mmCIF file of C-alpha atoms and ligand atoms in Angstrom:
data_model
loop_
_atom_site.group_PDB
_atom_site.id
_atom_site.type_symbol
_atom_site.label_atom_id
_atom_site.label_comp_id
_atom_site.label_asym_id
_atom_site.label_seq_id
_atom_site.Cartn_x
_atom_site.Cartn_y
_atom_site.Cartn_z
ATOM 1 C CA MET A 1 62.514 -148.489 44.035
ATOM 2 C CA SER A 2 63.161 -148.178 47.948
ATOM 3 C CA ASP A 3 61.054 -148.823 50.884
ATOM 4 C CA LYS A 4 62.100 -145.155 52.416
ATOM 5 C CA CYS A 5 59.930 -143.143 53.850
ATOM 6 C CA TYR A 6 59.526 -139.643 52.449
ATOM 7 C CA ARG A 7 56.898 -138.093 53.988
ATOM 8 C CA SER A 8 57.502 -136.498 57.536
ATOM 9 C CA GLU A 9 55.166 -136.392 61.088
ATOM 10 C CA LEU A 10 54.038 -132.810 60.789
ATOM 11 C CA ILE A 11 53.554 -131.122 64.638
ATOM 12 C CA GLY A 12 52.460 -127.333 64.583
ATOM 13 C CA LEU A 13 52.408 -124.686 66.260
ATOM 14 C CA PHE A 14 49.376 -121.810 65.965
ATOM 15 C CA GLY A 15 49.117 -118.294 67.221
ATOM 16 C CA TYR A 16 48.918 -114.843 65.810
ATOM 17 C CA PRO A 17 51.266 -112.863 66.071
ATOM 18 C CA VAL A 18 53.711 -116.115 66.400
ATOM 19 C CA ASP A 19 56.861 -115.037 64.099
ATOM 20 C CA GLU A 20 58.973 -113.855 66.629
ATOM 21 C CA ASN A 21 58.177 -116.902 68.819
ATOM 22 C CA ALA A 22 61.415 -119.147 69.087
ATOM 23 C CA THR A 23 60.483 -122.704 70.016
ATOM 24 C CA VAL A 24 61.031 -124.450 66.355
ATOM 25 C CA VAL A 25 64.687 -123.652 67.555
ATOM 26 C CA ILE A 26 64.089 -125.980 70.496
ATOM 27 C CA MET A 27 62.159 -128.845 68.619
ATOM 28 C CA GLU A 28 64.066 -129.333 65.851
ATOM 29 C CA ALA A 29 67.017 -129.849 67.851
ATOM 30 C CA ALA A 30 66.260 -132.387 69.502
ATOM 31 C CA PHE A 31 64.408 -133.915 66.753
ATOM 32 C CA LYS A 32 67.432 -134.144 64.593
ATOM 33 C CA GLU A 33 69.104 -135.904 68.027
ATOM 34 C CA LEU A 34 67.360 -138.230 68.740
ATOM 35 C CA GLY A 35 67.469 -138.757 64.283
ATOM 36 C CA LEU A 36 64.313 -138.151 64.317
ATOM 37 C CA ASN A 37 61.405 -137.230 61.418
ATOM 38 C CA TYR A 38 59.440 -135.040 62.206
ATOM 39 C CA ARG A 39 59.036 -131.371 61.234
ATOM 40 C CA TYR A 40 57.698 -128.412 63.016
ATOM 41 C CA ASN A 41 56.090 -125.947 61.544
ATOM 42 C CA THR A 42 55.396 -122.259 63.492
ATOM 43 C CA THR A 43 51.841 -121.085 62.023
ATOM 44 C CA LYS A 44 49.778 -118.511 61.847
ATOM 45 C CA VAL A 45 45.738 -119.057 62.590
ATOM 46 C CA TYR A 46 44.383 -116.161 62.063
ATOM 47 C CA PRO A 47 41.206 -115.825 65.761
ATOM 48 C CA GLU A 48 38.641 -116.790 63.102
ATOM 49 C CA ASP A 49 40.728 -119.759 61.639
ATOM 50 C CA LEU A 50 41.145 -122.030 64.085
ATOM 51 C CA GLY A 51 38.316 -124.596 63.726
ATOM 52 C CA THR A 52 38.682 -125.278 60.771
ATOM 53 C CA ALA A 53 43.285 -125.306 61.349
ATOM 54 C CA ILE A 54 41.764 -128.068 64.800
ATOM 55 C CA ALA A 55 40.177 -129.515 61.953
ATOM 56 C CA ALA A 56 43.697 -129.784 59.754
ATOM 57 C CA LEU A 57 44.773 -131.294 62.733
ATOM 58 C CA LYS A 58 43.102 -134.954 61.946
ATOM 59 C CA ALA A 59 42.704 -134.627 57.986
ATOM 60 C CA PHE A 60 47.070 -133.740 57.213
ATOM 61 C CA ASN A 61 47.355 -136.778 59.931
ATOM 62 C CA MET A 62 49.530 -134.706 62.736
ATOM 63 C CA LYS A 63 50.989 -135.208 65.786
ATOM 64 C CA GLY A 64 50.125 -132.668 67.453
ATOM 65 C CA THR A 65 50.860 -129.129 67.958
ATOM 66 C CA HIS A 66 51.640 -126.102 70.431
ATOM 67 C CA ILE A 67 48.655 -123.313 70.956
ATOM 68 C CA THR A 68 49.788 -119.621 72.157
ATOM 69 C CA VAL A 69 48.147 -116.199 72.118
ATOM 70 C CA PRO A 70 45.800 -115.884 71.830
ATOM 71 C CA HIS A 71 44.129 -119.200 70.562
ATOM 72 C CA LYS A 72 45.405 -121.062 74.574
ATOM 73 C CA VAL A 73 41.315 -121.007 75.990
ATOM 74 C CA GLU A 74 38.812 -120.732 72.248
ATOM 75 C CA VAL A 75 41.162 -124.244 71.649
ATOM 76 C CA LEU A 76 38.915 -125.944 74.130
ATOM 77 C CA LYS A 77 35.653 -126.055 72.581
ATOM 78 C CA TYR A 78 37.041 -127.943 69.380
ATOM 79 C CA LEU A 79 38.747 -130.876 71.421
ATOM 80 C CA ASP A 80 37.785 -134.237 71.027
ATOM 81 C CA HIS A 81 39.234 -134.546 75.370
ATOM 82 C CA ILE A 82 40.704 -132.590 77.809
ATOM 83 C CA SER A 83 42.962 -133.585 79.846
ATOM 84 C CA GLU A 84 41.857 -133.135 84.084
ATOM 85 C CA THR A 85 44.190 -129.990 84.543
ATOM 86 C CA ALA A 86 43.610 -128.518 81.431
ATOM 87 C CA GLY A 87 40.338 -128.328 81.873
ATOM 88 C CA LEU A 88 40.812 -126.462 84.931
ATOM 89 C CA MET A 89 42.911 -124.151 83.808
ATOM 90 C CA GLY A 90 40.328 -123.374 81.354
ATOM 91 C CA ALA A 91 43.665 -123.469 78.911
ATOM 92 C CA VAL A 92 45.424 -126.012 76.154
ATOM 93 C CA ASN A 93 49.148 -125.044 74.931
ATOM 94 C CA THR A 94 49.488 -128.761 74.026
ATOM 95 C CA ILE A 95 47.590 -130.956 71.447
ATOM 96 C CA TYR A 96 48.053 -134.880 70.402
ATOM 97 C CA LEU A 97 46.629 -137.344 68.556
ATOM 98 C CA VAL A 98 45.867 -140.684 68.955
ATOM 99 C CA ASP A 99 43.604 -142.491 66.980
ATOM 100 C CA GLY A 100 42.561 -139.533 64.868
ATOM 101 C CA GLU A 101 41.305 -137.701 67.946
ATOM 102 C CA THR A 102 42.414 -134.530 69.846
ATOM 103 C CA TYR A 103 43.414 -134.504 73.260
ATOM 104 C CA GLY A 104 44.260 -130.823 74.825
ATOM 105 C CA GLU A 105 46.795 -130.676 77.972
ATOM 106 C CA ASN A 106 48.860 -127.467 79.702
ATOM 107 C CA THR A 107 52.199 -128.419 79.598
ATOM 108 C CA ASP A 108 53.164 -124.792 81.612
ATOM 109 C CA GLY A 109 52.366 -125.459 84.846
ATOM 110 C CA LYS A 110 53.966 -129.153 84.663
ATOM 111 C CA GLY A 111 57.342 -127.293 83.171
ATOM 112 C CA PHE A 112 57.047 -125.172 86.134
ATOM 113 C CA ILE A 113 56.528 -128.161 89.042
ATOM 114 C CA THR A 114 59.478 -130.158 87.165
ATOM 115 C CA SER A 115 61.833 -126.762 87.862
ATOM 116 C CA LEU A 116 60.729 -127.910 91.652
ATOM 117 C CA TYR A 117 61.309 -131.384 91.793
ATOM 118 C CA ASP A 118 64.407 -131.059 89.708
ATOM 119 C CA ASN A 119 65.208 -129.171 92.167
ATOM 120 C CA GLU A 120 64.295 -130.527 95.581
ATOM 121 C CA VAL A 121 61.683 -128.322 96.371
ATOM 122 C CA LYS A 122 58.962 -129.244 99.660
ATOM 123 C CA MET A 123 55.400 -128.525 98.013
ATOM 124 C CA LYS A 124 53.349 -130.447 100.596
ATOM 125 C CA GLY A 125 52.063 -128.333 103.308
ATOM 126 C CA GLN A 126 53.958 -125.252 101.875
ATOM 127 C CA ARG A 127 52.793 -121.611 101.398
ATOM 128 C CA ALA A 128 53.502 -119.801 98.008
ATOM 129 C CA VAL A 129 52.552 -115.853 96.690
ATOM 130 C CA VAL A 130 52.239 -115.680 93.645
ATOM 131 C CA LEU A 131 52.595 -112.418 91.790
ATOM 132 C CA GLY A 132 49.760 -112.557 88.342
ATOM 133 C CA ALA A 133 46.686 -113.554 88.050
ATOM 134 C CA GLY A 134 46.814 -114.479 83.859
ATOM 135 C CA GLY A 135 47.981 -117.750 82.170
ATOM 136 C CA ALA A 136 50.959 -118.444 83.821
ATOM 137 C CA ALA A 137 49.440 -118.132 87.285
ATOM 138 C CA ARG A 138 46.989 -120.317 86.560
ATOM 139 C CA ALA A 139 48.603 -123.139 84.971
ATOM 140 C CA MET A 140 51.365 -122.792 88.012
ATOM 141 C CA THR A 141 49.019 -122.685 90.153
ATOM 142 C CA VAL A 142 46.508 -125.487 90.003
ATOM 143 C CA GLU A 143 49.557 -127.758 89.699
ATOM 144 C CA LEU A 144 50.767 -126.890 92.748
ATOM 145 C CA ALA A 145 47.964 -126.999 94.554
ATOM 146 C CA LYS A 146 47.678 -130.564 92.904
ATOM 147 C CA ALA A 147 51.230 -131.112 94.076
ATOM 148 C CA GLY A 148 50.571 -130.738 97.599
ATOM 149 C CA VAL A 149 50.961 -126.842 98.171
ATOM 150 C CA GLY A 150 48.622 -125.801 100.836
ATOM 151 C CA TYR A 151 48.115 -122.275 101.011
ATOM 152 C CA ILE A 152 47.771 -119.503 97.532
ATOM 153 C CA THR A 153 48.326 -116.025 97.837
ATOM 154 C CA VAL A 154 47.023 -114.387 94.722
ATOM 155 C CA VAL A 155 48.514 -110.945 94.417
ATOM 156 C CA ASN A 156 46.848 -109.372 91.212
ATOM 157 C CA ARG A 157 46.106 -105.246 90.161
ATOM 158 C CA ASN A 158 43.208 -106.696 88.174
ATOM 159 C CA ARG A 159 40.451 -107.703 90.882
ATOM 160 C CA GLU A 160 38.190 -109.727 88.673
ATOM 161 C CA ARG A 161 41.470 -112.380 86.821
ATOM 162 C CA GLY A 162 42.463 -112.126 90.823
ATOM 163 C CA GLU A 163 39.381 -113.128 92.676
ATOM 164 C CA ALA A 164 39.283 -115.369 89.638
ATOM 165 C CA LEU A 165 41.882 -116.853 90.031
ATOM 166 C CA ALA A 166 41.980 -117.403 94.170
ATOM 167 C CA ASP A 167 37.928 -118.492 93.058
ATOM 168 C CA LEU A 168 38.959 -121.047 91.594
ATOM 169 C CA LEU A 169 41.548 -122.983 94.029
ATOM 170 C CA ASN A 170 39.254 -122.353 96.741
ATOM 171 C CA ASN A 171 37.106 -124.359 95.304
ATOM 172 C CA LYS A 172 38.181 -126.506 92.100
ATOM 173 C CA THR A 173 41.567 -127.738 93.767
ATOM 174 C CA PRO A 174 42.149 -129.148 97.452
ATOM 175 C CA THR A 175 44.398 -125.744 98.313
ATOM 176 C CA SER A 176 42.970 -122.798 99.778
ATOM 177 C CA ALA A 177 43.757 -119.670 98.606
ATOM 178 C CA GLN A 178 43.419 -115.359 99.269
ATOM 179 C CA TYR A 179 43.573 -113.222 96.922
ATOM 180 C CA VAL A 180 45.197 -109.436 97.532
ATOM 181 C CA ILE A 181 44.759 -106.026 95.202
ATOM 182 C CA TRP A 182 47.757 -105.145 94.335
ATOM 183 C CA ASN A 183 48.126 -101.458 94.228
ATOM 184 C CA LYS A 184 51.220 -100.511 97.103
ATOM 185 C CA PRO A 185 54.224 -103.050 96.988
ATOM 186 C CA PHE A 186 53.715 -106.386 98.236
ATOM 187 C CA CYS A 187 55.389 -106.656 101.742
ATOM 188 C CA ILE A 188 56.207 -111.354 100.991
ATOM 189 C CA PRO A 189 54.587 -112.940 105.002
ATOM 190 C CA ALA A 190 57.276 -114.022 106.401
ATOM 191 C CA GLU A 191 56.014 -117.640 107.254
ATOM 192 C CA THR A 192 55.613 -117.208 102.299
ATOM 193 C CA ASN A 193 58.327 -120.876 100.909
ATOM 194 C CA ILE A 194 58.019 -120.533 97.063
ATOM 195 C CA VAL A 195 57.495 -116.840 95.543
ATOM 196 C CA ILE A 196 56.736 -116.941 91.539
ATOM 197 C CA ASN A 197 56.825 -114.091 89.577
ATOM 198 C CA ALA A 198 54.198 -114.460 86.766
ATOM 199 C CA THR A 199 53.385 -111.728 85.457
ATOM 200 C CA SER A 200 54.897 -110.311 82.229
ATOM 201 C CA ILE A 201 57.340 -107.288 83.995
ATOM 202 C CA GLY A 202 60.928 -108.265 83.556
ATOM 203 C CA MET A 203 60.848 -109.762 79.159
ATOM 204 C CA TYR A 204 62.801 -108.542 77.039
ATOM 205 C CA PRO A 205 62.989 -105.960 76.967
ATOM 206 C CA ASP A 206 61.721 -104.950 80.104
ATOM 207 C CA PRO A 207 64.219 -103.266 82.830
ATOM 208 C CA ASN A 208 62.610 -104.060 86.043
ATOM 209 C CA LYS A 209 61.508 -105.780 88.619
ATOM 210 C CA PRO A 210 57.811 -106.205 89.877
ATOM 211 C CA ASP A 211 57.318 -104.768 93.046
ATOM 212 C CA ILE A 212 57.623 -105.815 95.800
ATOM 213 C CA ASP A 213 58.802 -104.709 99.361
ATOM 214 C CA TYR A 214 62.031 -106.737 99.028
ATOM 215 C CA SER A 215 63.554 -106.402 101.803
ATOM 216 C CA THR A 216 60.962 -109.133 103.042
ATOM 217 C CA LEU A 217 62.229 -111.321 101.026
ATOM 218 C CA LEU A 218 64.062 -114.035 103.104
ATOM 219 C CA PRO A 219 67.178 -116.703 102.280
ATOM 220 C CA HIS A 220 64.434 -120.191 104.142
ATOM 221 C CA MET A 221 62.042 -118.833 100.416
ATOM 222 C CA THR A 222 62.647 -120.871 96.963
ATOM 223 C CA VAL A 223 62.084 -117.764 94.262
ATOM 224 C CA CYS A 224 60.495 -118.607 90.633
ATOM 225 C CA GLU A 225 60.561 -116.813 87.313
ATOM 226 C CA GLY A 226 57.976 -117.380 84.854
ATOM 227 C CA VAL A 227 60.535 -115.098 82.336
ATOM 228 C CA HIS A 228 62.633 -116.829 80.483
ATOM 229 C CA ASN A 229 64.815 -113.923 78.391
ATOM 230 C CA PRO A 230 66.854 -112.729 80.467
ATOM 231 C CA VAL A 231 67.431 -116.413 82.224
ATOM 232 C CA ASN A 232 68.571 -114.614 84.912
ATOM 233 C CA THR A 233 66.201 -111.121 85.219
ATOM 234 C CA PRO A 234 66.878 -108.431 87.501
ATOM 235 C CA PHE A 235 64.201 -110.185 90.312
ATOM 236 C CA LEU A 236 66.275 -113.267 89.881
ATOM 237 C CA LYS A 237 69.377 -111.223 91.144
ATOM 238 C CA GLU A 238 67.740 -109.784 94.275
ATOM 239 C CA ALA A 239 66.667 -112.955 95.574
ATOM 240 C CA ALA A 240 69.912 -114.515 94.985
ATOM 241 C CA ALA A 241 71.295 -111.768 96.854
ATOM 242 C CA LYS A 242 68.742 -111.942 99.745
ATOM 243 C CA GLY A 243 70.096 -115.556 100.255
ATOM 244 C CA CYS A 244 67.052 -116.458 98.493
ATOM 245 C CA LYS A 245 66.937 -120.374 96.188
ATOM 246 C CA THR A 246 66.093 -118.549 93.145
ATOM 247 C CA LEU A 247 64.327 -121.023 89.943
ATOM 248 C CA ASP A 248 64.148 -119.376 86.110
ATOM 249 C CA GLY A 249 61.523 -119.294 83.631
ATOM 250 C CA PHE A 250 64.539 -120.463 80.801
ATOM 251 C CA SER A 251 64.752 -124.235 82.757
ATOM 252 C CA MET A 252 60.300 -123.484 83.004
ATOM 253 C CA LEU A 253 59.676 -123.328 79.104
ATOM 254 C CA ILE A 254 61.896 -125.908 78.531
ATOM 255 C CA ASN A 255 60.739 -128.170 80.716
ATOM 256 C CA GLN A 256 57.205 -127.457 79.197
ATOM 257 C CA GLY A 257 58.616 -128.550 75.716
ATOM 258 C CA ALA A 258 60.282 -131.318 76.675
ATOM 259 C CA ILE A 259 56.783 -132.756 77.553
ATOM 260 C CA SER A 260 55.273 -131.676 75.081
ATOM 261 C CA PHE A 261 57.543 -133.900 72.405
ATOM 262 C CA LYS A 262 57.107 -136.989 75.033
ATOM 263 C CA LEU A 263 53.926 -136.513 73.851
ATOM 264 C CA TRP A 264 53.724 -136.222 70.518
ATOM 265 C CA THR A 265 56.650 -138.726 69.613
ATOM 266 C CA GLY A 266 56.695 -141.150 72.918
ATOM 267 C CA HIS A 267 60.270 -139.967 73.043
ATOM 268 C CA ASP A 268 61.728 -138.633 76.262
ATOM 269 C CA ALA A 269 63.443 -135.144 74.981
ATOM 270 C CA PRO A 270 66.956 -133.835 74.976
ATOM 271 C CA ILE A 271 66.879 -131.303 77.390
ATOM 272 C CA ASP A 272 70.282 -130.156 76.964
ATOM 273 C CA VAL A 273 70.361 -130.342 73.454
ATOM 274 C CA MET A 274 66.904 -127.792 73.315
ATOM 275 C CA ARG A 275 68.386 -125.985 76.611
ATOM 276 C CA ASN A 276 71.325 -125.021 74.180
ATOM 277 C CA ALA A 277 69.499 -124.397 71.732
ATOM 278 C CA LEU A 278 67.669 -121.983 72.561
ATOM 279 C CA ALA A 279 71.295 -119.685 74.254
ATOM 280 C CA GLN A 280 73.043 -119.828 71.515
ATOM 281 C CA GLU A 281 69.755 -119.066 69.661
ATOM 282 C CA PHE A 282 69.283 -115.533 72.064
ATOM 283 C CA ASP A 283 72.543 -115.314 73.062
ATOM 284 C CA LEU A 284 71.803 -116.011 76.330
ATOM 285 C CA GLU A 285 74.139 -117.582 79.203
ATOM 286 C CA ILE A 286 72.574 -120.372 81.133
HETATM 287 P P1 NDP B 301 49.254 -112.850 80.589
HETATM 288 O O1 NDP B 301 48.894 -111.864 79.663
HETATM 289 O O2 NDP B 301 47.875 -113.925 80.858
HETATM 290 O O3 NDP B 301 48.879 -112.610 82.479
HETATM 291 C C1 NDP B 301 50.244 -111.236 82.509
HETATM 292 C C2 NDP B 301 49.874 -110.973 83.802
HETATM 293 O O4 NDP B 301 50.804 -110.389 83.713
HETATM 294 C C3 NDP B 301 48.217 -110.522 84.585
HETATM 295 O O5 NDP B 301 47.759 -110.597 86.093
HETATM 296 C C4 NDP B 301 49.105 -109.346 84.396
HETATM 297 O O6 NDP B 301 48.326 -108.288 85.431
HETATM 298 C C5 NDP B 301 49.858 -109.009 84.509
HETATM 299 N N1 NDP B 301 51.634 -107.428 84.332
HETATM 300 C C6 NDP B 301 52.018 -107.145 83.489
HETATM 301 N N2 NDP B 301 52.400 -106.142 84.052
HETATM 302 C C7 NDP B 301 51.641 -105.543 84.983
HETATM 303 C C8 NDP B 301 52.829 -104.839 85.860
HETATM 304 N N3 NDP B 301 53.735 -103.138 85.129
HETATM 305 N N4 NDP B 301 52.690 -104.514 86.999
HETATM 306 C C9 NDP B 301 51.343 -105.485 87.879
HETATM 307 N N5 NDP B 301 51.005 -106.776 86.577
HETATM 308 C C10 NDP B 301 51.164 -106.746 85.674
HETATM 309 O O7 NDP B 301 50.545 -113.816 80.139
HETATM 310 P P2 NDP B 301 50.583 -115.306 80.341
HETATM 311 O O8 NDP B 301 50.429 -115.553 82.204
HETATM 312 O O9 NDP B 301 50.700 -115.276 79.617
HETATM 313 O O10 NDP B 301 52.798 -114.813 80.841
HETATM 314 C C11 NDP B 301 52.704 -114.625 81.918
HETATM 315 C C12 NDP B 301 54.459 -114.692 81.569
HETATM 316 O O11 NDP B 301 54.412 -115.814 81.596
HETATM 317 C C13 NDP B 301 54.852 -114.034 80.416
HETATM 318 O O12 NDP B 301 56.328 -113.418 80.676
HETATM 319 C C14 NDP B 301 55.304 -115.253 79.444
HETATM 320 O O13 NDP B 301 56.314 -115.226 79.037
HETATM 321 C C15 NDP B 301 55.738 -115.733 80.545
HETATM 322 N N6 NDP B 301 55.727 -117.178 80.532
HETATM 323 C C16 NDP B 301 56.768 -118.316 80.542
HETATM 324 C C17 NDP B 301 56.298 -119.666 80.402
HETATM 325 C C18 NDP B 301 57.608 -120.511 81.288
HETATM 326 O O14 NDP B 301 57.903 -121.203 80.316
HETATM 327 N N7 NDP B 301 58.965 -119.954 80.690
HETATM 328 C C19 NDP B 301 55.597 -120.508 80.409
HETATM 329 C C20 NDP B 301 53.826 -118.794 80.261
HETATM 330 C C21 NDP B 301 54.534 -117.923 79.990
HETATM 331 P P3 NDP B 301 46.871 -107.627 85.216
HETATM 332 O O15 NDP B 301 46.102 -108.631 85.500
HETATM 333 O O16 NDP B 301 46.537 -106.559 86.197
HETATM 334 O O17 NDP B 301 46.120 -107.132 83.756
#
């Protein structure tokens, strides 16, 4: 007999479709690096089974799970606790368990903010333009508002989604926001400090870049990308050519994973190991 533990701590990723989500690569690399007996299991969960899957988190005494498309909004009604920001965004991407109770958090926007802090980008009182009004845009702008950004312009094709995000920011956060419909090349106002692509334009294999007037990008602007593959998107290349500081979506992705990792394991994530593992998996230059 030995007192060796043959049981692993379990983390999930619930989504559908989910087969092509590579988060397992960065998580397993991190567990291995820290010698943690954890397993990250990419799990197909159909929408009609979400409630049962959340109950299973408790039944299996799991440490938590990532939540992805299409469950990020629907999952809120199954949780015991929801963080203030996840509640504001109306979306959860990470669940962790404490004393058998489920806690919902959204680390997408927090990962983005970490990238801004890491690169010493000033946020207090600054003006931002966000292209897009989907889940990523909601997560990023709510965190920007919390970090003190003073004014946010939401630029989106779909009026309903764009107006809903501007209303959320105006009514539920300390920042001021306006919605602008996106039906022609958008000119970035010269007083803008932070420009963000929160659309899926440019995500592999799409070679396009957001429809803005690139001559309006000025060197004092910090230009941020949500797309993580490729790392250096056409949007970022244009911005760098205009002399702007640029932040890629790959760092945001790794940072959000690192925050979730800490919630599940209590350990600081080995960020470099995670970055290298994903870059190697996708043959990316970082
Ligand atoms: P959603 O589907 O919720 O939103 C997509 C947004 O992109 C909408 O605002 C949509 O506009 C806009 N959009 C898509 N195509 C076009 C187009 N051709 N022209 C103009 N607008 C367009 O997706 P998410 O917000 O969840 O994800 C957006 C991107 O962010 C993805 O690439 C995703 O991979 C990335 N992401 C990155 C993360 C990271 O950690 N790096 C984390 C989360 C997301 P409309 O409303 O008009 O349809």
